[in-house]
Amino acid sequence: MDTDESNSEAIVILGRQFNKVLKRMDQRPRTNAEYISQDISRNNNFQRNTKTDEKSNQGKVVQCHEYEGYESEEEVDSETAKHIKVLTGICMSDEESCDGVLTYDELANSYKELSQE
């Protein structure tokens, strides 16, 4: 039971850190793309989510709760470092695997696709 709980805590912490990385990526300008946010806001055909759309998406959102008892972000990071070892392992599969390294953009795009489903 304690192992399951520590695995769950590690996953939550890693999820939070992944979300921080995604926020940083969204905030920095991309060097290979035009800055088009002003064009989007000027577009009259720009669609916004209605309240019914927001309500239908609420069931699909995973919510992480903050940990109690940590006094600073450094303590959370040191605790995360301990839990990362728990999640490290070898995953065997019948399918062919890709040994290539994912870039941050590829990782962010796959995360966004999965979160939209």
mmCIF file with all atom_site columns, N, CA and C in Angstrom, residues 16-43:
data_model
loop_
_atom_site.group_PDB
_atom_site.id
_atom_site.type_symbol
_atom_site.label_atom_id
_atom_site.label_alt_id
_atom_site.label_comp_id
_atom_site.label_asym_id
_atom_site.label_entity_id
_atom_site.label_seq_id
_atom_site.pdbx_PDB_ins_code
_atom_site.Cartn_x
_atom_site.Cartn_y
_atom_site.Cartn_z
_atom_site.occupancy
_atom_site.B_iso_or_equiv
_atom_site.pdbx_formal_charge
_atom_site.auth_seq_id
_atom_site.auth_comp_id
_atom_site.auth_asym_id
_atom_site.auth_atom_id
_atom_site.pdbx_PDB_model_num
ATOM 1  N N  . ARG A 1 16 ? 3.071   17.728 -12.294 1.00 0.00 ? 16 ARG A N  1
ATOM 2  C CA . ARG A 1 16 ? 3.154   19.155 -12.016 1.00 0.00 ? 16 ARG A CA 1
ATOM 3  C C  . ARG A 1 16 ? 4.382   19.770 -12.665 1.00 0.00 ? 16 ARG A C  1
ATOM 4  N N  . GLN A 1 17 ? 5.500   19.076 -12.583 1.00 0.00 ? 17 GLN A N  1
ATOM 5  C CA . GLN A 1 17 ? 6.715   19.598 -13.197 1.00 0.00 ? 17 GLN A CA 1
ATOM 6  C C  . GLN A 1 17 ? 6.593   19.633 -14.718 1.00 0.00 ? 17 GLN A C  1
ATOM 7  N N  . PHE A 1 18 ? 5.947   18.645 -15.296 1.00 0.00 ? 18 PHE A N  1
ATOM 8  C CA . PHE A 1 18 ? 5.728   18.635 -16.740 1.00 0.00 ? 18 PHE A CA 1
ATOM 9  C C  . PHE A 1 18 ? 4.854   19.813 -17.157 1.00 0.00 ? 18 PHE A C  1
ATOM 10 N N  . ASN A 1 19 ? 3.825   20.109 -16.370 1.00 0.00 ? 19 ASN A N  1
ATOM 11 C CA . ASN A 1 19 ? 2.968   21.255 -16.668 1.00 0.00 ? 19 ASN A CA 1
ATOM 12 C C  . ASN A 1 19 ? 3.741   22.561 -16.572 1.00 0.00 ? 19 ASN A C  1
ATOM 13 N N  . LYS A 1 20 ? 4.688   22.666 -15.621 1.00 0.00 ? 20 LYS A N  1
ATOM 14 C CA . LYS A 1 20 ? 5.523   23.862 -15.521 1.00 0.00 ? 20 LYS A CA 1
ATOM 15 C C  . LYS A 1 20 ? 6.358   24.032 -16.783 1.00 0.00 ? 20 LYS A C  1
ATOM 16 N N  . VAL A 1 21 ? 6.916   22.922 -17.283 1.00 0.00 ? 21 VAL A N  1
ATOM 17 C CA . VAL A 1 21 ? 7.724   22.980 -18.500 1.00 0.00 ? 21 VAL A CA 1
ATOM 18 C C  . VAL A 1 21 ? 6.865   23.424 -19.676 1.00 0.00 ? 21 VAL A C  1
ATOM 19 N N  . LEU A 1 22 ? 5.662   22.894 -19.777 1.00 0.00 ? 22 LEU A N  1
ATOM 20 C CA . LEU A 1 22 ? 4.774   23.295 -20.870 1.00 0.00 ? 22 LEU A CA 1
ATOM 21 C C  . LEU A 1 22 ? 4.421   24.772 -20.790 1.00 0.00 ? 22 LEU A C  1
ATOM 22 N N  . LYS A 1 23 ? 4.171   25.279 -19.587 1.00 0.00 ? 23 LYS A N  1
ATOM 23 C CA . LYS A 1 23 ? 3.865   26.702 -19.431 1.00 0.00 ? 23 LYS A CA 1
ATOM 24 C C  . LYS A 1 23 ? 5.043   27.555 -19.872 1.00 0.00 ? 23 LYS A C  1
ATOM 25 N N  . ARG A 1 24 ? 6.259   27.132 -19.497 1.00 0.00 ? 24 ARG A N  1
ATOM 26 C CA . ARG A 1 24 ? 7.445   27.883 -19.917 1.00 0.00 ? 24 ARG A CA 1
ATOM 27 C C  . ARG A 1 24 ? 7.580   27.872 -21.429 1.00 0.00 ? 24 ARG A C  1
ATOM 28 N N  . MET A 1 25 ? 7.286   26.745 -22.046 1.00 0.00 ? 25 MET A N  1
ATOM 29 C CA . MET A 1 25 ? 7.387   26.648 -23.502 1.00 0.00 ? 25 MET A CA 1
ATOM 30 C C  . MET A 1 25 ? 6.355   27.531 -24.178 1.00 0.00 ? 25 MET A C  1
ATOM 31 N N  . ASP A 1 26 ? 5.156   27.609 -23.617 1.00 0.00 ? 26 ASP A N  1
ATOM 32 C CA . ASP A 1 26 ? 4.117   28.447 -24.198 1.00 0.00 ? 26 ASP A CA 1
ATOM 33 C C  . ASP A 1 26 ? 4.439   29.924 -24.038 1.00 0.00 ? 26 ASP A C  1
ATOM 34 N N  . GLN A 1 27 ? 5.166   30.293 -23.002 1.00 0.00 ? 27 GLN A N  1
ATOM 35 C CA . GLN A 1 27 ? 5.472   31.694 -22.741 1.00 0.00 ? 27 GLN A CA 1
ATOM 36 C C  . GLN A 1 27 ? 6.603   32.212 -23.611 1.00 0.00 ? 27 GLN A C  1
ATOM 37 N N  . ARG A 1 28 ? 7.556   31.368 -23.951 1.00 0.00 ? 28 ARG A N  1
ATOM 38 C CA . ARG A 1 28 ? 8.681   31.858 -24.741 1.00 0.00 ? 28 ARG A CA 1
ATOM 39 C C  . ARG A 1 28 ? 8.306   31.871 -26.223 1.00 0.00 ? 28 ARG A C  1
ATOM 40 N N  . PRO A 1 29 ? 8.778   32.876 -26.962 1.00 0.00 ? 29 PRO A N  1
ATOM 41 C CA . PRO A 1 29 ? 8.460   32.944 -28.394 1.00 0.00 ? 29 PRO A CA 1
ATOM 42 C C  . PRO A 1 29 ? 9.212   31.866 -29.157 1.00 0.00 ? 29 PRO A C  1
ATOM 43 N N  . ARG A 1 30 ? 8.573   31.346 -30.156 1.00 0.00 ? 30 ARG A N  1
ATOM 44 C CA . ARG A 1 30 ? 9.193   30.320 -30.988 1.00 0.00 ? 30 ARG A CA 1
ATOM 45 C C  . ARG A 1 30 ? 10.013  31.016 -32.077 1.00 0.00 ? 30 ARG A C  1
ATOM 46 N N  . THR A 1 31 ? 11.193  30.516 -32.314 1.00 0.00 ? 31 THR A N  1
ATOM 47 C CA . THR A 1 31 ? 12.082  31.153 -33.284 1.00 0.00 ? 31 THR A CA 1
ATOM 48 C C  . THR A 1 31 ? 11.708  30.804 -34.718 1.00 0.00 ? 31 THR A C  1
ATOM 49 N N  . ASN A 1 32 ? 11.039  29.690 -34.931 1.00 0.00 ? 32 ASN A N  1
ATOM 50 C CA . ASN A 1 32 ? 10.730  29.262 -36.293 1.00 0.00 ? 32 ASN A CA 1
ATOM 51 C C  . ASN A 1 32 ? 9.271   29.499 -36.677 1.00 0.00 ? 32 ASN A C  1
ATOM 52 N N  . ALA A 1 33 ? 8.525   30.268 -35.878 1.00 0.00 ? 33 ALA A N  1
ATOM 53 C CA . ALA A 1 33 ? 7.120   30.526 -36.179 1.00 0.00 ? 33 ALA A CA 1
ATOM 54 C C  . ALA A 1 33 ? 6.825   32.011 -36.005 1.00 0.00 ? 33 ALA A C  1
ATOM 55 N N  . GLU A 1 34 ? 5.848   32.485 -36.759 1.00 0.00 ? 34 GLU A N  1
ATOM 56 C CA . GLU A 1 34 ? 5.449   33.882 -36.638 1.00 0.00 ? 34 GLU A CA 1
ATOM 57 C C  . GLU A 1 34 ? 4.627   34.083 -35.379 1.00 0.00 ? 34 GLU A C  1
ATOM 58 N N  . TYR A 1 35 ? 4.675   35.292 -34.854 1.00 0.00 ? 35 TYR A N  1
ATOM 59 C CA . TYR A 1 35 ? 3.871   35.631 -33.688 1.00 0.00 ? 35 TYR A CA 1
ATOM 60 C C  . TYR A 1 35 ? 2.496   36.038 -34.198 1.00 0.00 ? 35 TYR A C  1
ATOM 61 N N  . ILE A 1 36 ? 1.473   35.189 -33.996 1.00 0.00 ? 36 ILE A N  1
ATOM 62 C CA . ILE A 1 36 ? 0.174   35.423 -34.615 1.00 0.00 ? 36 ILE A CA 1
ATOM 63 C C  . ILE A 1 36 ? -0.947  35.641 -33.619 1.00 0.00 ? 36 ILE A C  1
ATOM 64 N N  . SER A 1 37 ? -0.645  35.789 -32.338 1.00 0.00 ? 37 SER A N  1
ATOM 65 C CA . SER A 1 37 ? -1.723  35.921 -31.357 1.00 0.00 ? 37 SER A CA 1
ATOM 66 C C  . SER A 1 37 ? -2.553  37.178 -31.595 1.00 0.00 ? 37 SER A C  1
ATOM 67 N N  . GLN A 1 38 ? -1.926  38.258 -32.066 1.00 0.00 ? 38 GLN A N  1
ATOM 68 C CA . GLN A 1 38 ? -2.690  39.469 -32.358 1.00 0.00 ? 38 GLN A CA 1
ATOM 69 C C  . GLN A 1 38 ? -3.631  39.238 -33.531 1.00 0.00 ? 38 GLN A C  1
ATOM 70 N N  . ASP A 1 39 ? -3.178  38.498 -34.536 1.00 0.00 ? 39 ASP A N  1
ATOM 71 C CA . ASP A 1 39 ? -4.035  38.193 -35.675 1.00 0.00 ? 39 ASP A CA 1
ATOM 72 C C  . ASP A 1 39 ? -5.223  37.338 -35.250 1.00 0.00 ? 39 ASP A C  1
ATOM 73 N N  . ILE A 1 40 ? -5.009  36.431 -34.342 1.00 0.00 ? 40 ILE A N  1
ATOM 74 C CA . ILE A 1 40 ? -6.090  35.569 -33.874 1.00 0.00 ? 40 ILE A CA 1
ATOM 75 C C  . ILE A 1 40 ? -7.140  36.388 -33.142 1.00 0.00 ? 40 ILE A C  1
ATOM 76 N N  . SER A 1 41 ? -6.698  37.327 -32.295 1.00 0.00 ? 41 SER A N  1
ATOM 77 C CA . SER A 1 41 ? -7.667  38.119 -31.538 1.00 0.00 ? 41 SER A CA 1
ATOM 78 C C  . SER A 1 41 ? -8.438  39.072 -32.441 1.00 0.00 ? 41 SER A C  1
ATOM 79 N N  . ARG A 1 42 ? -7.866  39.455 -33.567 1.00 0.00 ? 42 ARG A N  1
ATOM 80 C CA . ARG A 1 42 ? -8.568  40.346 -34.500 1.00 0.00 ? 42 ARG A CA 1
ATOM 81 C C  . ARG A 1 42 ? -9.557  39.591 -35.388 1.00 0.00 ? 42 ARG A C  1
ATOM 82 N N  . ASN A 1 43 ? -9.394  38.314 -35.493 1.00 0.00 ? 43 ASN A N  1
ATOM 83 C CA . ASN A 1 43 ? -10.222 37.509 -36.372 1.00 0.00 ? 43 ASN A CA 1
ATOM 84 C C  . ASN A 1 43 ? -11.660 37.476 -35.850 1.00 0.00 ? 43 ASN A C  1
#
